[in-house]
C-alpha positions as a printed NumPy array, in Angstrom:
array([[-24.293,  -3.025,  72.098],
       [-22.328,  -2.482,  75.574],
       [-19.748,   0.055,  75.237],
       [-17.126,  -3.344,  76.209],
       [-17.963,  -5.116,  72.892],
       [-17.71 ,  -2.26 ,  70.5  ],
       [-13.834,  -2.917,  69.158],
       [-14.971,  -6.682,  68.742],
       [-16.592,  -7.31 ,  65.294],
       [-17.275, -10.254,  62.921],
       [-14.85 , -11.165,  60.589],
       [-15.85 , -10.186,  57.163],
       [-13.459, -11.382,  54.109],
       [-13.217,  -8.241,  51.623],
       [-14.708,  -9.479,  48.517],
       [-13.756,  -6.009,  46.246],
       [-15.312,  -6.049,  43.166],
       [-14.632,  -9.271,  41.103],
       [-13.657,  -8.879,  37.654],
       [-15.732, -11.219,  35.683],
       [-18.135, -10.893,  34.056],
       [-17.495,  -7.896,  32.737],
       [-19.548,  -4.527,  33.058],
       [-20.918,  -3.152,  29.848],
       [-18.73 ,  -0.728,  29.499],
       [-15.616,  -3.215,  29.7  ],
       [-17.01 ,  -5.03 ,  26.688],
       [-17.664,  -1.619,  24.38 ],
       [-13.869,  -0.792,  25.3  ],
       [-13.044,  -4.431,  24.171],
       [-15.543,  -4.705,  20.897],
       [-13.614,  -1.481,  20.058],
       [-10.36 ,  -2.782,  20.085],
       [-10.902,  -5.677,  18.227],
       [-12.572,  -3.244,  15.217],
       [ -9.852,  -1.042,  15.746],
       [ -7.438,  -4.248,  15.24 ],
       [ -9.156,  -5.698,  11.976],
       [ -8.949,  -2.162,  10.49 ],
       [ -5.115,  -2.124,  11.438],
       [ -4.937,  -5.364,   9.615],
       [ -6.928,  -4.586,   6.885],
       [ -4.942,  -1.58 ,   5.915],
       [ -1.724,  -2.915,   6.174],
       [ -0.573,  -2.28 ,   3.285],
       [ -1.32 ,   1.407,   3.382],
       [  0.752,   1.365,   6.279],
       [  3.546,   0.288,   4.965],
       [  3.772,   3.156,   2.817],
       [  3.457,   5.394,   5.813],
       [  7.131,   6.854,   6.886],
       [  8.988,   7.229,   9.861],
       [  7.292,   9.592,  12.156],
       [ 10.37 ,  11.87 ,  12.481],
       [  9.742,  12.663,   9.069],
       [  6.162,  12.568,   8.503],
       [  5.513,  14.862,   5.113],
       [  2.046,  15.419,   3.842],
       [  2.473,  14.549,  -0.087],
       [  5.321,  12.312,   0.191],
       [  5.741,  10.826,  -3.254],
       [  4.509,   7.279,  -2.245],
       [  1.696,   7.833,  -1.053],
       [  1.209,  10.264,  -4.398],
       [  2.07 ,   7.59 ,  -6.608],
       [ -0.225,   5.038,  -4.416],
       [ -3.266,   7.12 ,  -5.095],
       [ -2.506,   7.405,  -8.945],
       [ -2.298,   3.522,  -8.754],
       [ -5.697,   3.566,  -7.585],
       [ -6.672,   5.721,  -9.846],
       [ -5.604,   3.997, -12.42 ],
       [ -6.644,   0.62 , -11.175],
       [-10.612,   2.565, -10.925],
       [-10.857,   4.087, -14.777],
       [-12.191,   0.97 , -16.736],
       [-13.653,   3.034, -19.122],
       [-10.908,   4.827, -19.897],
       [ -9.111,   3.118, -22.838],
       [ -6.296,   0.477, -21.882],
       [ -4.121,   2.533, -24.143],
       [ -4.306,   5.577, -22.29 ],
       [ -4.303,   3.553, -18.927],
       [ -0.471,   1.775, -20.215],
       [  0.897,   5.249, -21.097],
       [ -0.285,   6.497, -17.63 ],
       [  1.456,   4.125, -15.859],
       [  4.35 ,   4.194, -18.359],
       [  4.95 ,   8.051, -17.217],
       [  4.188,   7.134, -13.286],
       [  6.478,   4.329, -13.577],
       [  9.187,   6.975, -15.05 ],
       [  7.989,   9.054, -12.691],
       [  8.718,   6.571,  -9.263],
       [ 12.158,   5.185, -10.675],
       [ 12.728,   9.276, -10.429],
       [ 11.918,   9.799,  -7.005],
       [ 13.31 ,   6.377,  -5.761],
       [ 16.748,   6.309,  -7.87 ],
       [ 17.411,   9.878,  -8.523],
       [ 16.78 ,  11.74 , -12.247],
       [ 20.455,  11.206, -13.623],
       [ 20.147,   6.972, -12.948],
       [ 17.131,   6.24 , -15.021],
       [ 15.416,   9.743, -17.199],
       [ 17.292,   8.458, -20.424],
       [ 16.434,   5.43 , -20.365],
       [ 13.522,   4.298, -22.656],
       [ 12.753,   0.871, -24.591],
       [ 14.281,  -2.191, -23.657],
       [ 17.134,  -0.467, -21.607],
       [ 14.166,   0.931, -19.777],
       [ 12.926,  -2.45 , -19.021],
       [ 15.962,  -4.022, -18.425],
       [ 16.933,  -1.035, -15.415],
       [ 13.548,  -1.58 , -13.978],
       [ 13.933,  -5.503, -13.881],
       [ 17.589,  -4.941, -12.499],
       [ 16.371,  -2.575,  -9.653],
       [ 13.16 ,  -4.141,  -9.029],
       [ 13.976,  -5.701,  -5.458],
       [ 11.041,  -8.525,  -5.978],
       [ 12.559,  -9.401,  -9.055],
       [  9.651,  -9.132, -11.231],
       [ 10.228,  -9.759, -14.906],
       [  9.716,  -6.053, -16.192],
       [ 12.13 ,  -7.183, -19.498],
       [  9.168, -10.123, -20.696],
       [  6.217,  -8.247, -18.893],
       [  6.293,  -4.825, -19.457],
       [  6.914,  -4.99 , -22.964],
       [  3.634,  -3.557, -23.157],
       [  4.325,  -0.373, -21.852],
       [  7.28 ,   0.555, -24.369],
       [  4.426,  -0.472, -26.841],
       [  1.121,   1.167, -25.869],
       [  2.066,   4.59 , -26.847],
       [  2.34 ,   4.014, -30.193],
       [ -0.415,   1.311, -30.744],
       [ -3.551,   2.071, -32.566],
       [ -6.803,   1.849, -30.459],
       [ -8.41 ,  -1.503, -30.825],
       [-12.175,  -2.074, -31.841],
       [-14.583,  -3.367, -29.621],
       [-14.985,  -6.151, -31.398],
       [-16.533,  -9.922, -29.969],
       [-13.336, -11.479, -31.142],
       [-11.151,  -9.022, -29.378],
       [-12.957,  -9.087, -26.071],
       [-10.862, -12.009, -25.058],
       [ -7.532, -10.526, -26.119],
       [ -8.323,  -7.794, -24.   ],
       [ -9.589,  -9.205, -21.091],
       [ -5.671, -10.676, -20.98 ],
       [ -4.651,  -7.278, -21.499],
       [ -6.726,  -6.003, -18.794],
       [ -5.145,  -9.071, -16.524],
       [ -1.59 ,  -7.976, -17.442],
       [ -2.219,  -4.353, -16.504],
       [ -3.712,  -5.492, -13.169],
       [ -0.221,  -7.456, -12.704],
       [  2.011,  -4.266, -13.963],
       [  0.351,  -2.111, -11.308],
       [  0.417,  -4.863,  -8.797],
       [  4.068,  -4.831,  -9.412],
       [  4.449,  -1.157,  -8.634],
       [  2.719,  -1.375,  -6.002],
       [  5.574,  -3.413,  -4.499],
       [  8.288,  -1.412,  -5.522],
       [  6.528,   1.59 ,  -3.927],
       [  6.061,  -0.445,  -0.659],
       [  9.749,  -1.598,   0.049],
       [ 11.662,   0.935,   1.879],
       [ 15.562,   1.786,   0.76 ],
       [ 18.052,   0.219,   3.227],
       [ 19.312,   2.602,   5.662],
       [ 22.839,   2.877,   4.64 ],
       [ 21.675,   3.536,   0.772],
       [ 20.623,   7.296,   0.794],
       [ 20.497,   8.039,  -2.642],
       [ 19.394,  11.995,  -4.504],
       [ 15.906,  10.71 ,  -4.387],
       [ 15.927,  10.514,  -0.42 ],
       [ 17.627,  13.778,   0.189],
       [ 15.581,  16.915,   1.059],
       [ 12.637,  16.141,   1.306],
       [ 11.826,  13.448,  -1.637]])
């Protein structure tokens, strides 16, 4: 080339680097992120029970009295009478931490009921459906019996919805404004 002609050159468009397709890499980021999203969704009720980051607390009584709902949701071969007093006393135990000792410790038999159906805030019918749980206690253990398999089987239903229920009631959050004993230091 002649030392005139150097500065002229041919006019080349810039083509960069398109962005589709893809490079490999792009679509391990993106497979990723779409796992990472169905396990989000998946557990969202877990995260519900998750609070505020400010005060994040290892042991926070929700996600103590989830686990024991699990817990007792796994132990089929314990007895269903054991499994109804358990949740009788965890039940005692989250109206305790939610509402403070002095609103509901006294309270036992139908008054018990009738508090948890008043405070429930899904409105489940704790008065018609728990009456099970005043009851268990004191019941004798049932036979295994062919004839009772079905009765039990609706008993084993009725649990399911009882813990279903507190599930719930662990999962929904206090309003701001109501700050009750059970939300001060630390509970």
């Amino acid at each position: 080339m002649t030392p005139d002609l150097r500065p002229l050159r041919d006019i080349h468009d810039g083509l960069g680097h398109p962005w589709w397709p893809l490079a490999p890499g792009w679509w391990l980021v993106l497979l990723l992120l779409v796992a990472l999203a169905a396990l989000i969704w998946r557990s969202r009720r877990a995260r519900l029970l998750l609070p505020a980051l400010p005060l994040l607390r290892i042991g926070d009584w929700r996600w103590d009295a989830r686990r024991e709902l699990q817990r007792l949701r796994r132990r089929r071969e314990t007895s269903l009478k054991a499994r109804l007093s358990q949740l009788a006393e965890l039940l005692k135990r989250i109206a305790m931490a939610r509402h403070g000792r002095a609103a509901c410790a006294g309270l036992h038999g139908p008054a018990w009921l009738a508090w948890l159906s008043a405070h429930d805030p899904d409105g489940f019918d704790w008065r018609q459906q728990g009456q099970r749980l005043i009851h268990a206690p004191y019941a004798p253990e049932t036979p295994g019996s062919t004839a009772e398999a079905e009765a039990r089987h609706e008993q084993e239903r009725q649990l399911e919805r009882l813990i279903t229920a507190t599930e719930r009631w662990i999962m929904v959050r206090p309003k701001r404004g109501a700050r009750g004993p059970a939300t001060e230091k630390g509970r």
